[in-house]
Amino acid sequence: MDGRIKDVVNDGPYKVSVNNERELNVDSGKTLRVALHDEKISIPSVCGGRGVCGTCKCRVTKGGGPLLPAETSLLTKDQIADGMRLSCQVEVCNDLDIEIPDELLSVRTYESICTEIEELTYDTRRFRFELKTPAQIDFTAGQFVQLLCPRYKSSGEEVYRAYSIASDPAQNNLIDLIIRRVPNGICTTWCFDILKEGGPVMLNGPYGDFRMSETDAPMVFVAGGSGMAPFVSILSEMRNAASKRSVKYFFGGNTTKDLCMANEMKAFEEQLQNFEFIPVVANPEEGSEWAGRVGLVTEAVQQTYPDLSKHEGYLCGSPGMIDAAAAVFTGLGMPEDKIYYDKFS
Ligand SMILES: Cc1cc2nc3c(=O)[nH]c(=O)nc-3n(C[C@H](O)[C@H](O)[C@H](O)COP(=O)(O)OP(=O)(O)OC[C@H]3O[C@@H](n4cnc5c(N)ncnc54)[C@H](O)[C@@H]3O)c2cc1C
């Protein structure tokens, strides 16, 4: 039977089998994403179920019905052939068998308290969350969590937004996030204007496969703005492991006011044998005493390396910056499959 056509005789609940391990009873008409979420299985959904981000993928091996337009535009032909679907688009109106990565079964929801808010720049803050229930999280440096932004006067509904973890994985009782204010953004307005130290915040995670590879290849990091976040975590992990791996980290800002965490980066340079932090400013303010690199971060990469064929590239930030930096990497000979990135889209 066509999975989208509601069975008029049987109005549910329907059985959703997850990884042949768990069976959920789901009331008819819920989307698969909501059904999983209600059972505390949190599939990441950066756009909150609007069918525009493509992060809530899972494999549907039985049921599911025809693909919807959002899916045909966000899934590749290979993914479609492999049975991948967007769980926010699949409506549960018959029994389903689905597969999700095992690690998503260990995603948890965390009640936390925001214990510290620190200004990093005029538009970027670091928020520290102490985990209460459960009190500890295991994550790999580079992963992200979702923060639940509650209803408030500018937003009539709860929304989830993804934020890369910016803390040391060894400090598993807290999560730091580095958040850049987006004008009129729902969640960032709440974080900057409403959330106060001492306030409760719900987080869930960890998610994502952006992480340091297990090779010894020299690495080039490129970020701007809040793209700093996962690299703080990765550098902490390297420090904990006394890593000797070579890293150059190019951090771009439009003006010197966009730069941040100089002291933390200096400390990493002292603690790590082969780490160099290279801030790059596109338009230093007139009269500023900026003595560092000037120009685009991508130009600084080009000026530094004649050849990147043996390097790995790690990029984090806006899609535009990532695409530009990835093009520079491949232009300098870096294989595409050695470029790892997290787009903050
Ligand atoms: C994997 C991942 C990791 C991320 N990590 C970080 C991080 O570490 N730090 C960080 O700061 N960000 C990060 N992001 C981005 C973050 O998830 C949010 O997208 C960002 O904070 C904006 O959220 P918001 O709710 O404030 O803005 P939104 O409300 O989502 O708005 C975003 C923009 O869209 C516009 N907009 C909203 N609604 C409409 C509409 N109806 N019509 C037209 N325009 C509209 C807004 O004006 C705004 O310019 C990450 C994203 C991903 C995918």
mmCIF file of N, CA, C and O and ligand atoms in Angstrom, residues 46 144 161-164 178-180 182-189 226 229 342-345, ligand 1:
data_model
loop_
_atom_site.group_PDB
_atom_site.id
_atom_site.type_symbol
_atom_site.label_atom_id
_atom_site.label_comp_id
_atom_site.label_asym_id
_atom_site.label_seq_id
_atom_site.Cartn_x
_atom_site.Cartn_y
_atom_site.Cartn_z
ATOM 1 N N VAL A 46 18.417 20.442 11.966
ATOM 2 C CA VAL A 46 18.916 21.800 12.111
ATOM 3 C C VAL A 46 17.844 22.836 11.772
ATOM 4 O O VAL A 46 17.785 23.909 12.357
ATOM 5 N N PHE A 144 28.539 18.471 17.544
ATOM 6 C CA PHE A 144 27.674 19.570 17.956
ATOM 7 C C PHE A 144 26.511 19.062 18.807
ATOM 8 O O PHE A 144 26.239 17.862 18.857
ATOM 9 N N ARG A 161 18.373 24.653 17.590
ATOM 10 C CA ARG A 161 19.454 25.109 16.726
ATOM 11 C C ARG A 161 20.731 24.358 17.078
ATOM 12 O O ARG A 161 20.970 24.049 18.254
ATOM 13 N N ALA A 162 21.539 24.093 16.047
ATOM 14 C CA ALA A 162 22.777 23.337 16.237
ATOM 15 C C ALA A 162 23.917 24.270 16.638
ATOM 16 O O ALA A 162 24.063 25.347 16.041
ATOM 17 N N TYR A 163 24.726 23.863 17.620
ATOM 18 C CA TYR A 163 25.923 24.620 17.990
ATOM 19 C C TYR A 163 27.072 23.656 18.261
ATOM 20 O O TYR A 163 26.912 22.677 19.012
ATOM 21 N N SER A 164 28.217 23.936 17.655
ATOM 22 C CA SER A 164 29.398 23.085 17.851
ATOM 23 C C SER A 164 29.886 23.205 19.282
ATOM 24 O O SER A 164 29.908 24.308 19.839
ATOM 25 N N ILE A 178 30.073 28.612 21.478
ATOM 26 C CA ILE A 178 30.446 29.957 21.028
ATOM 27 C C ILE A 178 29.396 30.373 20.008
ATOM 28 O O ILE A 178 29.270 29.744 18.943
ATOM 29 N N ILE A 179 28.625 31.374 20.364
ATOM 30 C CA ILE A 179 27.453 31.708 19.546
ATOM 31 C C ILE A 179 27.580 33.138 19.032
ATOM 32 O O ILE A 179 27.884 34.062 19.794
ATOM 33 N N ARG A 180 27.348 33.268 17.729
ATOM 34 C CA ARG A 180 27.403 34.598 17.112
ATOM 35 C C ARG A 180 25.979 35.086 16.900
ATOM 36 O O ARG A 180 25.137 34.327 16.392
ATOM 37 N N VAL A 182 22.852 36.502 15.267
ATOM 38 C CA VAL A 182 22.335 36.679 13.906
ATOM 39 C C VAL A 182 21.203 37.698 14.018
ATOM 40 O O VAL A 182 20.265 37.478 14.792
ATOM 41 N N PRO A 183 21.291 38.827 13.282
ATOM 42 C CA PRO A 183 20.233 39.831 13.424
ATOM 43 C C PRO A 183 18.856 39.214 13.179
ATOM 44 O O PRO A 183 18.663 38.522 12.176
ATOM 45 N N ASN A 184 17.958 39.429 14.107
ATOM 46 C CA ASN A 184 16.591 38.891 14.055
ATOM 47 C C ASN A 184 16.514 37.367 14.117
ATOM 48 O O ASN A 184 15.453 36.795 13.881
ATOM 49 N N GLY A 185 17.615 36.721 14.400
ATOM 50 C CA GLY A 185 17.582 35.252 14.515
ATOM 51 C C GLY A 185 16.836 34.845 15.774
ATOM 52 O O GLY A 185 17.002 35.457 16.832
ATOM 53 N N ILE A 186 16.026 33.806 15.670
ATOM 54 C CA ILE A 186 15.168 33.414 16.793
ATOM 55 C C ILE A 186 16.014 32.983 17.999
ATOM 56 O O ILE A 186 15.869 33.498 19.108
ATOM 57 N N CYS A 187 16.894 32.026 17.771
ATOM 58 C CA CYS A 187 17.611 31.429 18.896
ATOM 59 C C CYS A 187 18.703 32.355 19.416
ATOM 60 O O CYS A 187 18.890 32.484 20.638
ATOM 61 N N THR A 188 19.433 33.001 18.517
ATOM 62 C CA THR A 188 20.536 33.844 19.000
ATOM 63 C C THR A 188 19.984 35.069 19.726
ATOM 64 O O THR A 188 20.572 35.523 20.703
ATOM 65 N N THR A 189 18.836 35.598 19.312
ATOM 66 C CA THR A 189 18.229 36.718 20.049
ATOM 67 C C THR A 189 17.867 36.262 21.457
ATOM 68 O O THR A 189 18.110 36.963 22.442
ATOM 69 N N SER A 226 32.110 32.376 14.759
ATOM 70 C CA SER A 226 31.853 31.294 15.710
ATOM 71 C C SER A 226 32.353 29.949 15.189
ATOM 72 O O SER A 226 32.281 28.945 15.897
ATOM 73 N N ALA A 229 34.518 27.526 17.306
ATOM 74 C CA ALA A 229 34.074 26.603 18.363
ATOM 75 C C ALA A 229 34.669 25.187 18.288
ATOM 76 O O ALA A 229 35.322 24.746 19.243
ATOM 77 N N ASP A 342 32.270 21.566 8.534
ATOM 78 C CA ASP A 342 30.942 21.684 9.130
ATOM 79 C C ASP A 342 30.392 23.030 8.691
ATOM 80 O O ASP A 342 30.944 24.075 9.056
ATOM 81 N N LYS A 343 29.337 22.993 7.871
ATOM 82 C CA LYS A 343 28.744 24.249 7.402
ATOM 83 C C LYS A 343 27.716 24.721 8.416
ATOM 84 O O LYS A 343 26.811 23.972 8.761
ATOM 85 N N PHE A 344 27.839 25.960 8.861
ATOM 86 C CA PHE A 344 26.878 26.536 9.807
ATOM 87 C C PHE A 344 25.700 27.100 9.031
ATOM 88 O O PHE A 344 25.422 28.298 9.100
ATOM 89 N N SER A 345 24.997 26.251 8.285
ATOM 90 C CA SER A 345 23.908 26.803 7.464
ATOM 91 C C SER A 345 22.583 26.601 8.171
ATOM 92 O O SER A 345 22.459 25.731 8.994
HETATM 93 C C1 LIG B 1 26.268 21.679 12.374
HETATM 94 C C2 LIG B 1 26.063 23.144 12.723
HETATM 95 C C3 LIG B 1 26.824 23.720 13.730
HETATM 96 C C4 LIG B 1 26.652 25.062 14.052
HETATM 97 N N1 LIG B 1 27.442 25.599 15.017
HETATM 98 C C5 LIG B 1 27.318 26.908 15.321
HETATM 99 C C6 LIG B 1 28.169 27.502 16.309
HETATM 100 O O1 LIG B 1 29.025 26.853 16.920
HETATM 101 N N2 LIG B 1 27.996 28.817 16.579
HETATM 102 C C7 LIG B 1 27.055 29.599 15.928
HETATM 103 O O2 LIG B 1 26.948 30.801 16.217
HETATM 104 N N3 LIG B 1 26.235 29.040 14.976
HETATM 105 C C8 LIG B 1 26.334 27.736 14.681
HETATM 106 N N4 LIG B 1 25.502 27.173 13.755
HETATM 107 C C9 LIG B 1 24.378 27.999 13.214
HETATM 108 C C10 LIG B 1 23.171 27.916 14.179
HETATM 109 O O3 LIG B 1 22.661 26.590 14.190
HETATM 110 C C11 LIG B 1 21.999 28.844 13.788
HETATM 111 O O4 LIG B 1 21.669 28.623 12.438
HETATM 112 C C12 LIG B 1 22.299 30.301 13.996
HETATM 113 O O5 LIG B 1 22.685 30.543 15.344
HETATM 114 C C13 LIG B 1 21.062 31.172 13.673
HETATM 115 O O6 LIG B 1 19.992 30.743 14.468
HETATM 116 P P1 LIG B 1 18.797 31.726 14.820
HETATM 117 O O7 LIG B 1 17.668 30.918 15.349
HETATM 118 O O8 LIG B 1 19.293 32.844 15.684
HETATM 119 O O9 LIG B 1 18.442 32.357 13.433
HETATM 120 P P2 LIG B 1 17.168 31.997 12.540
HETATM 121 O O10 LIG B 1 15.913 32.439 13.190
HETATM 122 O O11 LIG B 1 17.258 30.592 12.108
HETATM 123 O O12 LIG B 1 17.432 32.986 11.332
HETATM 124 C C14 LIG B 1 18.611 32.878 10.510
HETATM 125 C C15 LIG B 1 18.547 33.976 9.463
HETATM 126 O O13 LIG B 1 17.444 33.759 8.637
HETATM 127 C C16 LIG B 1 16.619 34.907 8.671
HETATM 128 N N5 LIG B 1 15.246 34.419 8.712
HETATM 129 C C17 LIG B 1 14.668 33.700 9.680
HETATM 130 N N6 LIG B 1 13.411 33.419 9.359
HETATM 131 C C18 LIG B 1 13.183 33.996 8.154
HETATM 132 C C19 LIG B 1 12.098 34.067 7.283
HETATM 133 N N7 LIG B 1 10.924 33.482 7.593
HETATM 134 N N8 LIG B 1 12.236 34.724 6.109
HETATM 135 C C20 LIG B 1 13.398 35.311 5.792
HETATM 136 N N9 LIG B 1 14.491 35.270 6.587
HETATM 137 C C21 LIG B 1 14.369 34.627 7.735
HETATM 138 C C22 LIG B 1 16.964 35.668 9.941
HETATM 139 O O14 LIG B 1 16.693 37.049 9.838
HETATM 140 C C23 LIG B 1 18.402 35.380 10.023
HETATM 141 O O15 LIG B 1 19.133 36.275 9.212
HETATM 142 C C24 LIG B 1 25.674 25.845 13.390
HETATM 143 C C25 LIG B 1 24.904 25.257 12.383
HETATM 144 C C26 LIG B 1 25.108 23.943 12.042
HETATM 145 C C27 LIG B 1 24.286 23.359 10.939
#
